[in-house]
mmCIF file of C-alpha atoms and ligand atoms in Angstrom:
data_model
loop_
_atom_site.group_PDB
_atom_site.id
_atom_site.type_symbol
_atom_site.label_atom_id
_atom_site.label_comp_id
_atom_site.label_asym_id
_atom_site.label_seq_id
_atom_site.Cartn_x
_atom_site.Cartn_y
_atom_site.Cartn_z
ATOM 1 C CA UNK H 19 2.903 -21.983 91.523
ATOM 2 C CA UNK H 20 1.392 -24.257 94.153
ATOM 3 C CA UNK H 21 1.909 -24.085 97.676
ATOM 4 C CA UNK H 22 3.620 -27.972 97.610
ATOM 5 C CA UNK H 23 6.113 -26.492 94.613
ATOM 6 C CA UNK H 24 7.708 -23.768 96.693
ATOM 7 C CA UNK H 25 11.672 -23.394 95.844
ATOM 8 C CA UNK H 26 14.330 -23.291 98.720
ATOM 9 C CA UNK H 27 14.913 -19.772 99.788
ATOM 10 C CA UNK H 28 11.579 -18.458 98.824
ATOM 11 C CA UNK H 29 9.772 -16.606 101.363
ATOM 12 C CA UNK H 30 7.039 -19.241 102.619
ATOM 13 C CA UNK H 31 3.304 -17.706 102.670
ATOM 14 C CA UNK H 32 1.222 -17.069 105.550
ATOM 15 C CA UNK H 33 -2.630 -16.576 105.393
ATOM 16 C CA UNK H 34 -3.746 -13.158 106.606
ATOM 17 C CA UNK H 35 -3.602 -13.439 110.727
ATOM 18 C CA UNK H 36 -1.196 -16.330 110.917
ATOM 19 C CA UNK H 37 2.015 -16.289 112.695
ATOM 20 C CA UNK H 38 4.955 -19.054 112.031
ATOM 21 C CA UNK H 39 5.206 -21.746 114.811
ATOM 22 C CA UNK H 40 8.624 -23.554 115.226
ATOM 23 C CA UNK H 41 8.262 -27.131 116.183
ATOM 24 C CA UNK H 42 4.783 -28.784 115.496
ATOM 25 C CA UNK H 43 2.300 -28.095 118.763
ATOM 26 C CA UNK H 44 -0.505 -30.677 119.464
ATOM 27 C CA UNK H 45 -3.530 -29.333 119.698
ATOM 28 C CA UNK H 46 -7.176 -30.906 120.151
ATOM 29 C CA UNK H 47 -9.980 -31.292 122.627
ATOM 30 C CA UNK H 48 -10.437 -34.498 124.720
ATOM 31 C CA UNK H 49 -8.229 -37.159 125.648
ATOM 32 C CA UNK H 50 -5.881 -39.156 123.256
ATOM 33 C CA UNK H 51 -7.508 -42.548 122.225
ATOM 34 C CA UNK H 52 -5.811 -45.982 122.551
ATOM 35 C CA UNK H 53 -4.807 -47.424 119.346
ATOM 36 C CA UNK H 54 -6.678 -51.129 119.304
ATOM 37 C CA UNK H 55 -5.325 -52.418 116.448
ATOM 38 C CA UNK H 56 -8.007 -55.684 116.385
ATOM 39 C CA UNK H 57 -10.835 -53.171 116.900
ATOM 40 C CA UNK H 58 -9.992 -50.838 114.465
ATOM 41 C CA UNK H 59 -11.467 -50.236 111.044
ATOM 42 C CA UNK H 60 -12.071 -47.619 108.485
ATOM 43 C CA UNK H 61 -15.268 -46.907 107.250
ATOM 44 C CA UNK H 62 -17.636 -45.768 104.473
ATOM 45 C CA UNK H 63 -21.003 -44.876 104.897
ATOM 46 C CA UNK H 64 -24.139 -43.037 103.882
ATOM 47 C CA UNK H 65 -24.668 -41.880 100.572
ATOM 48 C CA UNK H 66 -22.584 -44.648 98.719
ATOM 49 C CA UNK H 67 -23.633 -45.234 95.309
ATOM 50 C CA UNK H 68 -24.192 -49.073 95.990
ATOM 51 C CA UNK H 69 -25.834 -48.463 99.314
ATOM 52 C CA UNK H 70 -23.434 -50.764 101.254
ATOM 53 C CA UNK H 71 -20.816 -49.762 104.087
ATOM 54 C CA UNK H 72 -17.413 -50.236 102.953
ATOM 55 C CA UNK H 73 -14.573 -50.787 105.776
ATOM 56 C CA UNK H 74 -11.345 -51.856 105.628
ATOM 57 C CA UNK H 75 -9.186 -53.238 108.552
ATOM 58 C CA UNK H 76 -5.340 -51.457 109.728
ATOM 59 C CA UNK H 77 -3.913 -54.170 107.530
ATOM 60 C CA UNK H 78 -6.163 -53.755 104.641
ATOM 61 C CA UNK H 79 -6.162 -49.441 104.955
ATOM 62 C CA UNK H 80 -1.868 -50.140 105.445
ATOM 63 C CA UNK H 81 -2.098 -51.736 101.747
ATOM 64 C CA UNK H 82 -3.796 -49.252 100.031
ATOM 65 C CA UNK H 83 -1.364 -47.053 97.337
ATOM 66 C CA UNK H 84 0.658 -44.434 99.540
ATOM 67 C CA UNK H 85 1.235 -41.196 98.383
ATOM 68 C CA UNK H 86 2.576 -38.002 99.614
ATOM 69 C CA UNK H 87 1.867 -34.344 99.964
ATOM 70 C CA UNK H 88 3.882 -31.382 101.163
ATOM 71 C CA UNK H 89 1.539 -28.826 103.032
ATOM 72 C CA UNK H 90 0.928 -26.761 105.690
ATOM 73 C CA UNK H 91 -1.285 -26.736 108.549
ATOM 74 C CA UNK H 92 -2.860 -23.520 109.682
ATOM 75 C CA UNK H 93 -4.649 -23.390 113.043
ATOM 76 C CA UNK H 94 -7.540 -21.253 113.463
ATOM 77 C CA UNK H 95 -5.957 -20.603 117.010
ATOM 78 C CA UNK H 96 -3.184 -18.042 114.266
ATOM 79 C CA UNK H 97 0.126 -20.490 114.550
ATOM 80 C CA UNK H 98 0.882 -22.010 111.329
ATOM 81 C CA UNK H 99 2.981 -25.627 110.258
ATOM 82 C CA UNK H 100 4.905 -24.753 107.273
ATOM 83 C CA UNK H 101 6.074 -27.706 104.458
ATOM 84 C CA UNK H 102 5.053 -30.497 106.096
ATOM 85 C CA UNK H 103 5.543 -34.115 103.837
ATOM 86 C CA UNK H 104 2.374 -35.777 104.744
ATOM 87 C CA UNK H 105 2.171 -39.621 103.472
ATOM 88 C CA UNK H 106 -0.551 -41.682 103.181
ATOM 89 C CA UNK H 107 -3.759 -42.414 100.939
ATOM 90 C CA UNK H 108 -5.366 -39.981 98.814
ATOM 91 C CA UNK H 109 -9.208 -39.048 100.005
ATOM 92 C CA UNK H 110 -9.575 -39.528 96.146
ATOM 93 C CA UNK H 111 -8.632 -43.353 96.422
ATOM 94 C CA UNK H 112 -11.137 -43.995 98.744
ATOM 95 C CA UNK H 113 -13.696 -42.170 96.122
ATOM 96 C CA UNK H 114 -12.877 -44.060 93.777
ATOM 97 C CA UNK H 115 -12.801 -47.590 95.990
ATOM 98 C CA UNK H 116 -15.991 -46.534 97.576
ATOM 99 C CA UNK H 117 -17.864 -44.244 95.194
ATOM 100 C CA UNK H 118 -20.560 -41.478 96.231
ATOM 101 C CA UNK H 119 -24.195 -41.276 94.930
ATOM 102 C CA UNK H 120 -24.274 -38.868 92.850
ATOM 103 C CA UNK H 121 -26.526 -36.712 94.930
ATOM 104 C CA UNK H 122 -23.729 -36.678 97.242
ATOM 105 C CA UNK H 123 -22.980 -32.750 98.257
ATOM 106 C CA UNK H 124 -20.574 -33.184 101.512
ATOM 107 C CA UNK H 125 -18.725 -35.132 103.452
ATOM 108 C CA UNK H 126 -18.643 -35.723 107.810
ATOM 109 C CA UNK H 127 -15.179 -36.958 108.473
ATOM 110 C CA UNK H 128 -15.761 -38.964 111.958
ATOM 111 C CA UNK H 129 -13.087 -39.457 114.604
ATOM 112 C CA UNK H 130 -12.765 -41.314 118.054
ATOM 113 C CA UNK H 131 -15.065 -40.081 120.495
ATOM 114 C CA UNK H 132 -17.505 -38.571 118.190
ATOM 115 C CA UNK H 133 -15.573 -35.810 117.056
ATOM 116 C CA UNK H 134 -16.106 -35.172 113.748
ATOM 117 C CA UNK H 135 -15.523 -32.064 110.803
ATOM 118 C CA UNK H 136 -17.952 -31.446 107.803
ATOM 119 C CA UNK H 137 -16.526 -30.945 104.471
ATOM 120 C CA UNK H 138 -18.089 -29.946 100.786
ATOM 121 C CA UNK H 139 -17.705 -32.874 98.581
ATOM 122 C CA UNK H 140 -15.244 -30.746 96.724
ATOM 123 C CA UNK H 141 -13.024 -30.058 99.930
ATOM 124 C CA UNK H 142 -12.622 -34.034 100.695
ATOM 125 C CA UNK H 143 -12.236 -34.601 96.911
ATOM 126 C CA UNK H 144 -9.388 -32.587 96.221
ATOM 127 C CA UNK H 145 -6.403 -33.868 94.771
ATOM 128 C CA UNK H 146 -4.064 -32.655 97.818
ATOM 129 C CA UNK H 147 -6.961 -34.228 100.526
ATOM 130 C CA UNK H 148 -4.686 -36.906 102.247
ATOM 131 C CA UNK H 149 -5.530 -39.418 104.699
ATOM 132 C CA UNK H 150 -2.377 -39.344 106.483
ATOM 133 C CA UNK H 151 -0.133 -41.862 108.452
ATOM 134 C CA UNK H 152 3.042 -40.349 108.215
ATOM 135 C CA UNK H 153 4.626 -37.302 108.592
ATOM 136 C CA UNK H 154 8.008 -36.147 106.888
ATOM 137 C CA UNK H 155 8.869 -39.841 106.298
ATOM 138 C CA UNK H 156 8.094 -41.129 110.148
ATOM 139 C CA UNK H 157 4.574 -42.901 111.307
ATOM 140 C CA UNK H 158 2.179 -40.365 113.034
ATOM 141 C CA UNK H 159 2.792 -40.157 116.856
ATOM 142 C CA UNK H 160 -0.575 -40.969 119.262
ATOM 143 C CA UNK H 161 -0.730 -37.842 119.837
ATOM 144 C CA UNK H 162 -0.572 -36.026 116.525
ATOM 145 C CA UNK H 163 -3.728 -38.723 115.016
ATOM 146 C CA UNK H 164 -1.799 -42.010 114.889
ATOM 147 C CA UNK H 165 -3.278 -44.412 112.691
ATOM 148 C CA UNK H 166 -4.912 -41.824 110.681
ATOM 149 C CA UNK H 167 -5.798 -38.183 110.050
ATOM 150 C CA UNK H 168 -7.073 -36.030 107.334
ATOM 151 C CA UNK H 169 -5.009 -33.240 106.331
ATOM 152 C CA UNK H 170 -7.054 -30.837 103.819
ATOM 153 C CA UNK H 171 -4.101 -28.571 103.114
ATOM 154 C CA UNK H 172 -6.684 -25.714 101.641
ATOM 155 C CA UNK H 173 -8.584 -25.588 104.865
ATOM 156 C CA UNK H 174 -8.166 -24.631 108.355
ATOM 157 C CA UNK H 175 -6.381 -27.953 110.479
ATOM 158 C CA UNK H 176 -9.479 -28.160 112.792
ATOM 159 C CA UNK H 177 -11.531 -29.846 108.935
ATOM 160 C CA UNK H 178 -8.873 -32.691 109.610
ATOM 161 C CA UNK H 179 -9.472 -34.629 112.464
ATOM 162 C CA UNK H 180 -6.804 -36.516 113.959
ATOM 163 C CA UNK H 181 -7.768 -40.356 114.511
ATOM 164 C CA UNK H 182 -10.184 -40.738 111.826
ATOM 165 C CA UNK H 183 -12.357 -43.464 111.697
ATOM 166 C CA UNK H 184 -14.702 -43.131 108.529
ATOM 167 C CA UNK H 185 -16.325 -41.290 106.416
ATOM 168 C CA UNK H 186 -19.972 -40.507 105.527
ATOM 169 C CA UNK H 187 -21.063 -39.168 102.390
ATOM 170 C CA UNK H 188 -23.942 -36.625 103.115
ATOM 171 C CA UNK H 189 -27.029 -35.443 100.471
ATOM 172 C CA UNK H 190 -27.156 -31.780 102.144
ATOM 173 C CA UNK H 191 -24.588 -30.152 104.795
ATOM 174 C CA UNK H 192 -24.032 -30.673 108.524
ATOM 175 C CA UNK H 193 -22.483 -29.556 110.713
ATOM 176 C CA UNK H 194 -19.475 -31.416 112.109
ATOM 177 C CA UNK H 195 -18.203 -31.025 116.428
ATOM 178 C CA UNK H 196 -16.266 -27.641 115.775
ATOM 179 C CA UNK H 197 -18.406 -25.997 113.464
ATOM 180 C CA UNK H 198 -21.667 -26.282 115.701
ATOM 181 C CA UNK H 199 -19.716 -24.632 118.143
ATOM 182 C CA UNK H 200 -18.832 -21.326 116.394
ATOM 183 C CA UNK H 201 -15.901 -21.561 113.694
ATOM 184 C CA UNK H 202 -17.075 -20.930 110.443
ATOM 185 C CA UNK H 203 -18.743 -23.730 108.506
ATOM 186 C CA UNK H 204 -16.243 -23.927 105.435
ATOM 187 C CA UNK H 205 -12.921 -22.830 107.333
ATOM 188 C CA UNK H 206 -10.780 -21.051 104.580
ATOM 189 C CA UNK H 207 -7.402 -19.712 105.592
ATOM 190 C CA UNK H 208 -6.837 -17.648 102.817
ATOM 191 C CA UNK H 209 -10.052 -15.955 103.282
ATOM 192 C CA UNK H 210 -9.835 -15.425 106.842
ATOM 193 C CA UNK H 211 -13.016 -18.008 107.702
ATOM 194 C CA UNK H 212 -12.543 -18.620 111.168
ATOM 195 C CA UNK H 213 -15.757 -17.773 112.904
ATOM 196 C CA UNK H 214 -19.271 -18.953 111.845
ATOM 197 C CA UNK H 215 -20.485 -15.096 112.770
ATOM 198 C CA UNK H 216 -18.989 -14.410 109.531
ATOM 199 C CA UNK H 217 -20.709 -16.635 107.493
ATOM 200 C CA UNK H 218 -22.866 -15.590 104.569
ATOM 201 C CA UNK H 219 -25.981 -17.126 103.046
ATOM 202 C CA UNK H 220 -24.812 -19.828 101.094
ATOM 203 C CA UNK H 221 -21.787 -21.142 103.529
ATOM 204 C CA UNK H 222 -23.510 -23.238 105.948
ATOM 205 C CA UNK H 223 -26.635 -24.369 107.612
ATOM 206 C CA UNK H 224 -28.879 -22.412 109.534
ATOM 207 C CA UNK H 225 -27.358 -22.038 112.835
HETATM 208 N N1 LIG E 24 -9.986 -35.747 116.738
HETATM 209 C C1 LIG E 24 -9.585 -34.459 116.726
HETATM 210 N N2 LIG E 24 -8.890 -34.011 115.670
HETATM 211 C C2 LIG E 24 -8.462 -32.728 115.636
HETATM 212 C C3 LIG E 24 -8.784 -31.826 116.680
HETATM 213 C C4 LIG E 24 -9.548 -32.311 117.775
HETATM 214 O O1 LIG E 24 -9.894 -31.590 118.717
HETATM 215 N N3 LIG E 24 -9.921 -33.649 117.767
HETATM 216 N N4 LIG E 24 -8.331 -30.528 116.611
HETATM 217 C C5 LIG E 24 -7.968 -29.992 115.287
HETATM 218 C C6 LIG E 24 -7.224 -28.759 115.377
HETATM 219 S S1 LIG E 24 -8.071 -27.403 115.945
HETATM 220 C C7 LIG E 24 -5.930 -28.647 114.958
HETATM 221 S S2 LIG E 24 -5.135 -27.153 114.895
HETATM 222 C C8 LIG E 24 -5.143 -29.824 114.526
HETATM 223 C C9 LIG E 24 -3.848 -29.887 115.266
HETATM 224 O O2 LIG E 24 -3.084 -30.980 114.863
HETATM 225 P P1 LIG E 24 -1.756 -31.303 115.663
HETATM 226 O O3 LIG E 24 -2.119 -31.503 117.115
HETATM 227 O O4 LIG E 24 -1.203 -32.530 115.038
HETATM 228 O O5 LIG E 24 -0.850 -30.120 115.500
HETATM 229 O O6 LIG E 24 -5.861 -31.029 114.761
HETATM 230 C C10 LIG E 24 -7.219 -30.992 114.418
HETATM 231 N N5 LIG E 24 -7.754 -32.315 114.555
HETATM 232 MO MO1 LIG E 25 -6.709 -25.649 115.566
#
């Protein structure tokens, strides 16, 4: 049974290290940006398989099928969001829209101010992978990502960044803002992959 299909009563499951957090904490590094609505846009880039940039405005992105996803956000700091309903567009939508070359391996998800979280293709292209506007029903708050942020429910919260601004498809990994600076390059709760110290050959780039 999957983690979104948990029944009423049923003990809710922590990854090893994780403690329940009542309430929903805001946590990130750096200031939070200004919404510019006029300025905004989403965008596509890299390895597409037509070669072109694809972006779409707030109104355009706002149009695109909605869909929702209950899941829970772990944070590598051990306090842990349980059955969240996340609402927005599916990172698959946006592969299909704006398809990858097919050399395409991974994915840098790019926020304001540069910050930014690398993914394996397989991570972003997961059918739970939301890019999320809304939270149980209600639009994000500034604070908490508003207009958008990625929520990859399998992965530790700091692979989606809050206030996401596009997307690059990559030919070979990279490493995204908190995964040059020590947490572990793939970030799986489950398997206790917080720091990059215990990476093994095969997880991420050299460091
Ligand atoms: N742009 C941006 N997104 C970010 C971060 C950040 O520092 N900058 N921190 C991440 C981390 S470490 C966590 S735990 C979650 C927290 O999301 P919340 O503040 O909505 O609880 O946001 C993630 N997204
Ligand atoms: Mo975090």
């Amino acid at each position: 049974m999957g983690q979104s299909e948990r029944r009423e009563g049923e003990l809710a499951q922590l990854p090893p290290g994780q403690r329940l957090q009542r309430g929903w904490p805001v946590t990130h590094y750096g200031p939070v940006p200004k919404f510019k609505p006029d300025r905004w846009e989403f965008r596509i880039f890299g390895a597409t398989a037509d070669g072109d940039k694809h972006t779409w405005t707030h109104d355009e992105f706002t149009a695109l099928p909605y869909t929702t996803v209950v899941a829970d956000l772990h944070c590598v700091t051990k306090f842990s969001m349980l059955g969240a309903e996340w609402g927005g567009v599916a990172a698959r939508t946006f592969l299909e829209l704006a398809p990858p070359a097919p050399e395409t391996t991974h994915v840098m998800v790019w926020a304001e101010y540069g910050f930014s979280a690398n993914l394996r293709l397989a991570d972003f292209a997961s059918e739970r992978t939301i890019l999320a506007t809304h939270k149980d029903g209600e639009q994000l708050t500034a604070e908490h990502g508003f207009p958008v942020r990625l929520i990859v429910p399998h992965l530790y919260a700091w692979k989606g960044p809050k206030w996401v601004r596009g997307v690059e498809y990559m030919t070979a990994d990279r490493r995204g803002f908190w995964e040059e600076r020590g947490y572990h390059n793939v970030g799986d709760p489950w398997r206790e992959q917080r720091y990059s110290y215990q990476e093994e050959p095969g997880d991420g780039p050299e460091l």
